[in-house]
Amino acid sequence: MNAPFWLFISVIIIAILGSLSILIVILTTFIREFRRGELW
Amino acid sequence: MFAFVGIAIVIVLGALWVYVGIRVSRRVKHTEDYLVGGRNVGIALGSATILATWVTGNTILASPESGYTYGLLGPIGYGVGGGIAVIAFGSLAHRLRDILPTGRTVGDFFRLRYDRKNYWLFLVMLLVWDIGWLLTQGMAAGIILESIFGIPYWIGVVITVAIVLAYVVIGGMVSVLSTDFMQTLLILALVCIFPVILYILLGPKHIYNGIIHFSPEKMSITEPSGVLFFAAIGVTYIGEVFMDNTFWQRAFALRPGILKKTFVFAGAGWIFVPIATGSLAFIAIGDHLKLPGGPSSAAPEVIAHYAGYVGSALFLAVLWAALASTMAALFNGVAAIIMNDIYNNTISRHANDRKVLTVGRIATVGLAIITVATALGRPNTLLSILIWLGVVNAAYLTPIVMGAFFERVSRLGAFISTIVAIICGFFVYGGGSFDLLFIQIPVFNFPSWLSGSIQSVIVSFIISLLGTLLSSIGVRARFDFNYMRTWKPYSLRTEVEGENV
């Protein structure tokens, strides 16, 4: 059974948005932990 | 011309990492800092270092290769398998900080939990695995920089190892944490940008229609080879993560309260990276792009063809960041085994903290020399050795998990089961014969469905699981986890006490 177009494009969009979200979360967490002195 | 641009990118990025790595190395006062970053690492640096270590040069290139070979299921299987392995390790990491709060390496766990024969067999296998992985990173740096960017092989190897060594040798884990953070941001940012630009440029519908026209089986979600890959890649990855010392060091480095959360976050985040890079392969299939370098060159060929000079330069930055971050973690991870398990726990238990730290730094330099010397020799069988070491990873999965969570585990049963599992796994992997450095060992010729790298991993895992479980049923003696909870590394003790190894 072949994946329909909507599934194909959804996989790619989820991967891009997921990577971007992780990047943003790591950056914001870094700033928060840096301010609190909790980086390491 | 592009070779010079490539070398310039490597040197500029490398200079930044060396500067930051050496600057933060002032924090390193004890072996605790050098090996486990002071044991108080937060979510941001912790998740970034897990991601940077696990996103290797292989992730950037092999995921598109799996997409080109297995279609849509390839990168999804690659991403989900690798991500789940990291998430699963989170539970083990949480347990480890409870039962072994002062641990530094996976060797500490195996030495304290099992007996001498189990420990030494494991240590040998661990060193073969981690050094093998390190050497392939050295070779990969040279091969990738040469084949894709025209940088001479030896220059690629020497520059990469020299730059990574410069920031790891002084600062150890502390330097790795800082540079991993920068490398993760760079990788994640560029991994998002490439598919967005190329799919907007070419049109997703055009790519999809091209795949359906030229290779419709690549869009199949029921293709047997793709489903097998999807199903088995998880076991392979879980085996790698659970045995690899770089993950254990990170389990001991993170603040106890955030352990599970950080591994779950990093594992979930990792899933997206191979799928994003793997989506580049679909462009090659859908636009019928010729790949002179084979499926493994799918991503760089697509970037060079559609994104031109600037795209290739940025891709080099991603690839090199991925390679350098993994190599740095492995230098520190293998040096940790040498300084902690071989030197401090075996050769010299009376050595003070400063001496153990010096041994770690000397070991790191030694590993760098070995990596360069081996990589320059370009051994053909090194990569295949690393692949069949997946059999070893799968065999140790059960003894590690049962040893951490259960009081009753047969030490002899675990030892024999592991050996039998590894031997059987190699037979299945061989399919007639397998290469071992300079010789070829003949083995049984099994039917194709029962032979191959994925099948060998599954056979190894099942034998070890059944053997360790069944042999542990009759065990009466309970292991006292307080023995591990109260243990302290020798370099931190004033008096050396007796032990069973």
Coordinates of C-alpha atoms in Angstrom, one line a residue:
Chain A
M1 CA 0.0 0.0 0.0
N2 CA 1.4 3.4 -1.0
A3 CA 1.5 6.4 1.3
P4 CA -0.9 9.1 0.0
F5 CA 0.4 12.6 -0.7
W6 CA -1.0 14.0 2.6
L7 CA 1.0 11.4 4.6
F8 CA 4.2 12.1 2.6
I9 CA 4.0 15.8 3.1
S10 CA 2.9 15.5 6.8
V11 CA 6.0 13.4 7.6
I12 CA 8.3 16.1 6.1
I13 CA 6.5 19.0 7.8
I14 CA 6.5 17.2 11.2
A15 CA 10.2 16.5 10.9
I16 CA 11.0 20.2 10.0
L17 CA 8.7 21.7 12.7
G18 CA 10.0 19.1 15.2
S19 CA 13.6 20.0 14.7
L20 CA 12.8 23.7 14.8
S21 CA 10.8 23.2 18.1
I22 CA 13.7 21.3 19.7
L23 CA 16.1 24.1 18.7
I24 CA 13.8 26.8 20.2
V25 CA 13.2 24.8 23.4
I26 CA 17.0 24.1 23.9
L27 CA 17.7 27.9 23.4
T28 CA 15.0 29.1 25.8
T29 CA 16.0 26.5 28.4
F30 CA 19.6 27.6 28.1
I31 CA 18.7 31.3 28.7
R32 CA 16.4 30.3 31.7
E33 CA 19.0 28.0 33.3
F34 CA 21.8 30.6 32.6
R35 CA 19.8 33.3 34.4
R36 CA 19.2 31.0 37.4
G37 CA 22.7 29.7 37.5
E38 CA 21.5 26.2 36.8
L39 CA 23.5 25.5 33.6
W40 CA 25.9 23.1 35.3
Chain B
M1 CA 38.7 25.9 -5.2
F2 CA 35.9 24.4 -3.1
A3 CA 38.5 22.4 -1.2
F4 CA 40.0 25.7 0.1
V5 CA 36.6 27.0 1.1
G6 CA 35.9 23.6 2.8
I7 CA 39.2 23.8 4.7
A8 CA 38.4 27.4 5.7
I9 CA 35.0 26.5 7.1
V10 CA 36.6 23.6 9.1
I11 CA 39.3 25.9 10.5
V12 CA 36.9 28.8 11.4
L13 CA 34.4 26.5 13.1
G14 CA 37.3 24.6 14.7
A15 CA 38.9 27.7 16.0
L16 CA 35.6 28.8 17.7
W17 CA 35.2 25.4 19.3
V18 CA 38.8 25.2 20.5
Y19 CA 38.5 28.8 22.0
V20 CA 35.3 28.0 23.9
G21 CA 36.5 24.5 24.9
I22 CA 39.7 25.8 26.4
R23 CA 38.0 28.8 28.0
V24 CA 35.6 26.6 30.0
S25 CA 38.3 24.1 30.8
R26 CA 39.2 26.3 33.8
R27 CA 36.3 24.6 35.6
V28 CA 38.1 21.3 35.5
K29 CA 39.6 20.8 39.0
H30 CA 39.1 17.0 39.6
T31 CA 38.4 13.8 37.7
E32 CA 34.7 14.3 38.5
D33 CA 34.7 17.4 36.3
Y34 CA 36.8 15.7 33.5
L35 CA 34.6 12.6 33.4
V36 CA 31.1 13.6 34.4
G37 CA 31.1 17.4 34.2
G38 CA 30.7 17.9 37.9
R39 CA 27.4 15.8 38.1
N40 CA 25.1 18.9 38.1
V41 CA 24.5 19.5 34.4
G42 CA 21.1 21.0 33.5
I43 CA 18.5 20.3 30.8
A44 CA 19.9 22.6 28.1
L45 CA 23.5 21.4 28.1
G46 CA 22.4 17.9 28.9
S47 CA 20.0 17.5 26.0
A48 CA 22.3 19.3 23.6
T49 CA 25.2 16.9 24.5
I50 CA 23.0 13.8 24.1
L51 CA 21.8 15.1 20.7
A52 CA 25.3 16.1 19.5
T53 CA 26.8 12.7 20.5
W54 CA 24.0 10.7 18.9
V55 CA 23.7 12.8 15.7
T56 CA 26.8 11.4 14.0
G57 CA 28.1 12.0 10.5
N58 CA 26.5 8.7 9.8
T59 CA 23.1 10.1 10.8
I60 CA 23.4 12.9 8.3
L61 CA 24.4 10.6 5.5
A62 CA 22.9 7.2 6.3
S63 CA 19.4 8.4 6.9
P64 CA 19.1 9.7 3.4
E65 CA 20.7 6.5 2.2
S66 CA 18.0 4.5 4.1
G67 CA 15.3 6.8 2.5
Y68 CA 16.8 6.1 -1.0
T69 CA 17.0 2.3 -0.3
Y70 CA 13.8 1.6 1.7
G71 CA 11.7 4.7 0.8
L72 CA 9.4 6.5 3.3
L73 CA 9.8 3.8 6.0
G74 CA 13.6 4.1 6.0
P75 CA 14.1 7.6 7.6
I76 CA 11.1 7.1 9.8
G77 CA 12.5 3.8 11.1
Y78 CA 15.9 5.3 11.5
G79 CA 14.5 8.3 13.5
V80 CA 12.0 6.4 15.6
G81 CA 14.5 3.6 16.4
G82 CA 17.3 5.9 17.5
G83 CA 15.0 8.2 19.4
I84 CA 13.3 5.4 21.3
A85 CA 16.7 4.0 22.3
V86 CA 17.6 7.3 24.0
I87 CA 14.2 7.6 25.6
A88 CA 14.5 4.0 26.9
F89 CA 17.9 4.8 28.3
G90 CA 16.3 7.6 30.4
S91 CA 14.7 5.0 32.7
L92 CA 18.0 3.1 33.1
A93 CA 19.8 6.4 33.8
H94 CA 17.3 7.3 36.5
R95 CA 17.8 3.9 38.1
L96 CA 21.6 4.2 37.8
R97 CA 21.7 7.4 39.8
D98 CA 19.8 5.6 42.5
I99 CA 21.9 2.5 42.7
L100 CA 25.3 3.9 41.7
P101 CA 25.3 7.6 42.6
T102 CA 29.1 7.9 42.4
G103 CA 29.6 5.9 39.2
R104 CA 31.6 7.3 36.3
T105 CA 31.5 4.7 33.6
V106 CA 29.6 1.6 32.5
G107 CA 32.6 -0.3 33.6
D108 CA 31.9 0.8 37.2
F109 CA 28.5 -0.8 37.0
F110 CA 29.6 -4.1 35.5
R111 CA 32.5 -4.4 37.9
L112 CA 30.4 -3.9 41.0
R113 CA 27.3 -5.7 39.9
Y114 CA 28.9 -8.8 38.3
D115 CA 32.0 -10.9 38.9
R116 CA 35.5 -10.8 37.5
K117 CA 34.9 -12.9 34.4
N118 CA 31.8 -10.9 33.4
Y119 CA 33.6 -7.6 34.0
W120 CA 36.7 -8.4 31.9
L121 CA 34.8 -9.9 29.0
F122 CA 32.5 -6.8 29.0
L123 CA 35.5 -4.4 29.3
V124 CA 37.2 -6.0 26.3
M125 CA 34.0 -5.9 24.2
L126 CA 33.3 -2.3 25.3
L127 CA 36.8 -1.1 24.4
V128 CA 36.6 -2.9 21.0
W129 CA 33.2 -1.3 20.4
D130 CA 34.0 2.3 21.5
I131 CA 37.5 2.3 19.9
G132 CA 36.0 0.9 16.7
W133 CA 33.4 3.6 16.7
L134 CA 36.1 6.2 17.4
L135 CA 38.3 5.0 14.6
T136 CA 35.4 4.9 12.1
Q137 CA 34.7 8.6 13.0
G138 CA 38.3 9.4 12.1
M139 CA 38.0 7.6 8.8
A140 CA 34.6 9.1 8.1
A141 CA 36.0 12.6 8.5
G142 CA 38.7 11.9 5.9
I143 CA 36.4 10.1 3.5
I144 CA 33.5 12.6 3.7
L145 CA 35.7 15.7 3.4
E146 CA 37.6 14.1 0.5
S147 CA 34.7 12.6 -1.5
I148 CA 32.2 15.4 -1.2
F149 CA 34.4 18.5 -0.8
G150 CA 37.6 17.5 -2.5
I151 CA 39.7 18.0 0.6
P152 CA 42.7 15.6 0.6
Y153 CA 41.9 12.6 2.8
W154 CA 44.9 13.0 5.1
I155 CA 44.2 16.7 5.7
G156 CA 40.6 15.9 6.6
V157 CA 41.7 13.3 9.1
V158 CA 44.5 15.3 10.7
I159 CA 42.7 18.6 10.9
T160 CA 39.5 17.0 12.4
V161 CA 41.4 15.0 15.0
A162 CA 43.8 17.8 15.9
I163 CA 40.9 20.3 16.5
V164 CA 38.8 17.9 18.5
L165 CA 41.9 16.8 20.6
A166 CA 42.7 20.5 21.3
Y167 CA 39.5 21.2 23.1
V168 CA 38.9 17.7 24.7
V169 CA 42.3 17.0 26.2
I170 CA 42.3 19.8 28.7
G171 CA 38.7 20.2 29.5
G172 CA 37.3 16.7 29.0
M173 CA 33.5 16.5 29.6
V174 CA 33.3 20.2 30.5
S175 CA 34.6 21.3 27.2
V176 CA 32.6 18.7 25.3
L177 CA 29.4 20.0 27.0
S178 CA 30.1 23.6 25.8
T179 CA 31.1 22.7 22.2
D180 CA 28.2 20.1 21.9
F181 CA 25.8 22.9 22.7
M182 CA 27.0 25.1 19.8
Q183 CA 27.2 22.1 17.5
T184 CA 23.7 21.0 18.3
L185 CA 22.3 24.5 17.6
L186 CA 24.1 24.6 14.2
I187 CA 23.0 21.1 13.2
L188 CA 19.3 21.7 14.2
A189 CA 19.1 25.1 12.4
L190 CA 20.6 23.8 9.1
V191 CA 18.7 20.5 9.2
C192 CA 15.5 22.5 9.2
I193 CA 16.6 25.0 6.5
F194 CA 17.6 22.5 3.7
P195 CA 14.3 20.6 3.3
V196 CA 12.2 23.8 3.6
I197 CA 14.1 25.6 0.8
L198 CA 14.4 22.6 -1.5
Y199 CA 10.8 21.4 -1.2
I200 CA 9.5 25.0 -1.7
L201 CA 11.8 25.4 -4.7
L202 CA 10.8 22.1 -6.4
G203 CA 7.3 21.6 -5.1
P204 CA 6.3 18.7 -2.8
K205 CA 3.7 17.5 -5.3
H206 CA 6.2 17.3 -8.1
I207 CA 8.6 15.2 -5.9
Y208 CA 5.7 12.9 -4.7
N209 CA 4.5 12.4 -8.3
G210 CA 8.1 11.7 -9.5
I211 CA 8.5 9.0 -6.8
I212 CA 5.2 7.4 -7.7
H213 CA 6.2 7.5 -11.4
F214 CA 9.9 6.3 -11.1
S215 CA 9.9 4.1 -7.9
P216 CA 6.4 3.6 -6.5
E217 CA 7.6 0.9 -4.1
K218 CA 9.5 3.7 -2.2
M219 CA 6.2 5.1 -1.1
S220 CA 5.0 1.8 0.1
I221 CA 4.3 1.5 3.8
T222 CA 3.9 -2.3 3.6
E223 CA 7.1 -3.2 1.7
P224 CA 8.6 -6.2 3.6
S225 CA 12.2 -5.0 3.5
G226 CA 11.2 -1.6 4.8
V227 CA 8.9 -3.0 7.5
L228 CA 11.8 -5.4 8.7
F229 CA 14.2 -2.4 8.8
F230 CA 11.6 -0.4 10.7
A231 CA 10.9 -3.2 13.2
A232 CA 14.6 -4.2 13.8
I233 CA 16.4 -1.0 13.8
G234 CA 15.1 -0.2 17.4
V235 CA 16.8 -3.3 18.9
T236 CA 20.1 -2.4 17.2
Y237 CA 20.0 1.2 18.5
I238 CA 18.9 0.2 22.0
G239 CA 21.8 -2.2 22.2
E240 CA 24.3 0.5 21.1
V241 CA 23.0 3.2 23.5
F242 CA 22.8 0.8 26.5
M243 CA 26.3 -0.4 26.1
D244 CA 28.1 2.8 24.9
N245 CA 30.0 4.6 27.6
T246 CA 29.3 8.1 26.3
F247 CA 25.6 7.6 27.3
W248 CA 26.5 6.3 30.8
Q249 CA 28.8 9.3 31.4
R250 CA 25.9 11.6 30.5
A251 CA 23.6 9.6 32.9
F252 CA 26.1 10.3 35.7
A253 CA 26.7 13.9 34.6
L254 CA 23.1 15.2 34.7
R255 CA 21.4 16.6 37.8
P256 CA 19.4 13.7 39.4
G257 CA 16.0 15.5 39.3
I258 CA 16.0 16.1 35.6
L259 CA 17.5 12.8 34.3
K260 CA 14.5 11.2 32.8
K261 CA 13.1 14.4 31.5
T262 CA 16.3 15.3 29.7
F263 CA 16.7 11.9 28.0
V264 CA 13.1 11.8 27.0
F265 CA 13.4 15.3 25.5
A266 CA 16.6 14.5 23.7
G267 CA 15.3 11.2 22.4
A268 CA 12.1 12.7 21.1
G269 CA 14.0 15.5 19.5
W270 CA 16.4 13.2 17.8
I271 CA 13.6 11.5 16.0
F272 CA 13.1 14.5 13.8
V273 CA 16.7 15.0 12.7
P274 CA 17.1 11.8 10.5
I275 CA 13.6 12.2 9.1
A276 CA 14.5 15.8 8.0
T277 CA 17.8 14.8 6.5
G278 CA 16.3 11.6 5.0
S279 CA 13.6 13.7 3.2
L280 CA 16.5 15.0 0.9
A281 CA 16.7 11.5 -0.6
F282 CA 13.1 11.7 -1.7
I283 CA 14.1 14.7 -3.9
A284 CA 16.8 12.5 -5.6
I285 CA 14.2 9.8 -6.3
G286 CA 11.3 12.1 -7.3
D287 CA 13.5 14.3 -9.6
H288 CA 15.3 11.2 -11.0
L289 CA 18.7 12.6 -9.9
K290 CA 21.7 10.4 -10.8
L291 CA 23.9 9.5 -7.8
P292 CA 27.4 8.7 -9.1
G293 CA 28.5 8.1 -5.5
G294 CA 25.7 5.6 -4.7
P295 CA 22.8 5.9 -2.2
S296 CA 25.1 7.1 0.6
S297 CA 25.8 10.3 -1.4
A298 CA 22.1 11.1 -1.8
A299 CA 22.1 14.1 0.6
P300 CA 25.3 15.8 -0.6
E301 CA 24.4 15.2 -4.2
V302 CA 20.9 16.8 -3.8
I303 CA 22.4 19.8 -1.9
A304 CA 25.2 20.3 -4.5
H305 CA 22.7 20.0 -7.4
Y306 CA 19.9 22.3 -6.1
A307 CA 21.5 24.5 -3.4
G308 CA 24.8 25.1 -5.2
Y309 CA 28.0 26.4 -3.7
V310 CA 26.5 28.1 -0.6
G311 CA 24.3 25.1 0.2
S312 CA 27.3 22.7 -0.1
A313 CA 29.4 24.9 2.2
L314 CA 26.6 24.9 4.8
F315 CA 26.1 21.2 4.5
L316 CA 29.8 20.7 5.2
A317 CA 29.4 22.8 8.4
V318 CA 26.5 20.5 9.5
L319 CA 28.3 17.3 8.6
W320 CA 31.6 18.4 10.2
A321 CA 29.8 19.5 13.4
A322 CA 28.1 16.1 13.7
L323 CA 31.4 14.3 13.1
A324 CA 33.4 16.5 15.6
S325 CA 30.9 16.3 18.4
T326 CA 30.7 12.5 18.2
M327 CA 34.5 12.2 18.0
A328 CA 34.9 14.5 21.0
A329 CA 32.4 12.5 23.1
L330 CA 34.2 9.2 22.2
F331 CA 37.7 10.6 23.0
N332 CA 36.4 11.5 26.4
G333 CA 34.4 8.3 26.7
V334 CA 37.3 5.9 25.9
A335 CA 39.8 7.9 27.9
A336 CA 37.3 7.6 30.8
I337 CA 37.4 3.8 30.6
I338 CA 41.2 3.8 30.5
M339 CA 41.7 6.3 33.3
N340 CA 38.9 5.0 35.5
D341 CA 38.5 1.3 34.9
I342 CA 41.9 0.2 33.7
Y343 CA 44.2 2.6 35.6
N344 CA 42.4 3.7 38.8
N345 CA 40.3 0.6 39.4
T346 CA 42.9 -2.0 38.4
I347 CA 46.5 -0.9 38.0
S348 CA 46.8 1.8 40.7
R349 CA 44.1 2.1 43.3
H350 CA 46.3 4.3 45.4
A351 CA 46.7 7.0 42.7
N352 CA 45.5 10.4 43.8
D353 CA 43.0 12.4 41.9
R354 CA 45.6 14.6 40.1
K355 CA 47.5 11.6 38.8
V356 CA 44.3 9.9 37.5
L357 CA 43.4 13.1 35.7
T358 CA 46.9 13.2 34.1
V359 CA 46.5 9.6 32.9
G360 CA 43.2 10.6 31.3
R361 CA 44.8 13.4 29.4
I362 CA 47.7 11.2 28.2
A363 CA 45.2 8.5 27.2
T364 CA 43.2 11.1 25.2
V365 CA 46.4 12.1 23.3
G366 CA 47.3 8.4 22.8
L367 CA 43.8 7.8 21.4
A368 CA 44.2 10.7 19.0
I369 CA 47.5 9.3 17.7
I370 CA 45.9 5.8 17.2
T371 CA 42.9 7.3 15.4
V372 CA 45.1 9.3 13.0
A373 CA 47.5 6.3 12.4
T374 CA 44.6 3.9 11.8
A375 CA 42.6 6.2 9.6
L376 CA 45.6 7.0 7.4
G377 CA 46.0 3.3 6.8
R378 CA 42.4 3.2 5.5
P379 CA 41.6 -0.4 6.6
N380 CA 38.8 -1.8 4.5
T381 CA 37.3 -4.0 7.1
L382 CA 36.9 -1.5 9.9
L383 CA 33.4 -0.4 8.9
S384 CA 32.2 -4.0 8.6
I385 CA 33.7 -4.8 12.0
L386 CA 31.6 -2.0 13.5
I387 CA 28.5 -3.3 11.9
W388 CA 28.8 -6.8 13.3
L389 CA 29.6 -5.3 16.7
G390 CA 25.8 -4.7 16.8
V391 CA 25.7 -8.4 17.7
V392 CA 27.8 -7.6 20.8
N393 CA 25.6 -4.7 21.8
A394 CA 22.4 -6.8 21.5
A395 CA 23.9 -9.6 23.6
Y396 CA 24.7 -7.2 26.5
L397 CA 21.3 -5.5 26.5
T398 CA 19.7 -8.1 28.9
P399 CA 22.5 -8.4 31.4
I400 CA 22.7 -4.6 31.7
V401 CA 18.9 -4.2 32.2
M402 CA 18.5 -7.2 34.5
G403 CA 21.6 -6.3 36.5
A404 CA 20.3 -2.8 37.1
F405 CA 16.7 -3.6 38.0
F406 CA 16.7 -7.2 39.5
E407 CA 18.4 -8.5 42.6
R408 CA 18.5 -12.1 41.4
V409 CA 20.6 -12.6 38.2
S410 CA 22.8 -15.6 37.5
R411 CA 26.3 -14.3 36.9
L412 CA 27.4 -17.6 35.3
G413 CA 24.2 -17.7 33.2
A414 CA 24.7 -14.1 32.0
F415 CA 28.3 -14.9 31.1
I416 CA 27.5 -18.0 29.1
S417 CA 24.4 -16.6 27.5
T418 CA 26.3 -13.5 26.3
I419 CA 29.1 -15.6 24.8
V420 CA 26.6 -18.1 23.1
A421 CA 24.5 -15.1 21.8
I422 CA 27.6 -13.4 20.3
I423 CA 28.8 -16.6 18.6
C424 CA 25.4 -17.4 17.2
G425 CA 24.9 -13.8 16.1
F426 CA 28.1 -13.9 14.2
F427 CA 27.2 -17.1 12.4
V428 CA 23.9 -15.6 11.3
Y429 CA 25.5 -12.4 10.3
G430 CA 28.1 -14.2 8.1
G431 CA 25.9 -15.8 5.5
G432 CA 28.7 -18.2 4.4
S433 CA 31.7 -16.2 5.8
F434 CA 32.6 -13.0 7.6
D435 CA 35.6 -10.8 7.4
L436 CA 37.8 -10.4 10.5
L437 CA 40.6 -7.9 9.8
F438 CA 42.9 -9.8 7.4
I439 CA 41.2 -13.2 7.4
Q440 CA 37.8 -14.6 6.2
I441 CA 36.1 -17.1 8.6
P442 CA 33.8 -19.6 6.9
V443 CA 30.5 -20.1 8.6
F444 CA 27.2 -21.8 7.8
N445 CA 25.4 -20.6 4.8
F446 CA 21.8 -19.9 6.1
P447 CA 18.9 -19.0 3.8
S448 CA 18.7 -15.3 3.0
W449 CA 15.8 -14.5 5.4
L450 CA 17.9 -15.8 8.3
S451 CA 21.1 -14.0 7.4
G452 CA 22.3 -10.4 7.6
S453 CA 23.1 -7.6 10.0
I454 CA 19.5 -7.1 11.3
Q455 CA 18.8 -10.9 11.7
S456 CA 22.1 -11.4 13.6
V457 CA 21.2 -8.7 16.0
I458 CA 17.7 -10.2 16.7
V459 CA 19.2 -13.7 17.1
S460 CA 21.9 -12.4 19.5
F461 CA 19.3 -10.5 21.6
I462 CA 16.9 -13.4 21.9
I463 CA 19.5 -15.9 22.9
S464 CA 21.0 -13.6 25.5
L465 CA 17.5 -12.7 26.8
L466 CA 16.3 -16.3 27.1
G467 CA 19.6 -17.6 28.5
T468 CA 20.0 -14.9 31.2
L469 CA 16.3 -15.1 32.2
L470 CA 16.1 -18.9 32.4
S471 CA 19.4 -19.3 34.2
S472 CA 18.3 -16.7 36.8
I473 CA 15.1 -18.5 37.8
G474 CA 16.7 -20.7 40.3
V475 CA 19.1 -18.1 41.8
R476 CA 18.5 -17.6 45.5
A477 CA 21.2 -15.1 46.5
R478 CA 20.0 -11.6 46.3
F479 CA 22.4 -8.8 45.2
D480 CA 22.6 -6.0 47.8
F481 CA 22.4 -2.7 45.8
N482 CA 23.6 -0.9 48.9
Y483 CA 27.0 -2.2 48.0
M484 CA 26.9 0.0 44.9
R485 CA 25.2 2.9 46.6
T486 CA 27.9 3.3 49.2
W487 CA 30.9 2.7 46.8
K488 CA 33.2 5.6 46.2
P489 CA 35.7 6.0 43.3
Y490 CA 39.3 5.1 44.4
S491 CA 40.7 8.5 43.4
L492 CA 38.4 10.2 45.9
R493 CA 39.2 7.9 48.8
T494 CA 41.7 8.4 51.5
E495 CA 42.0 4.8 52.3
V496 CA 41.7 1.9 49.8
E497 CA 39.3 -0.9 50.9
G498 CA 39.2 -4.5 49.7
E499 CA 37.0 -5.4 46.7
N500 CA 36.1 -8.5 44.8
V501 CA 37.9 -7.6 41.5

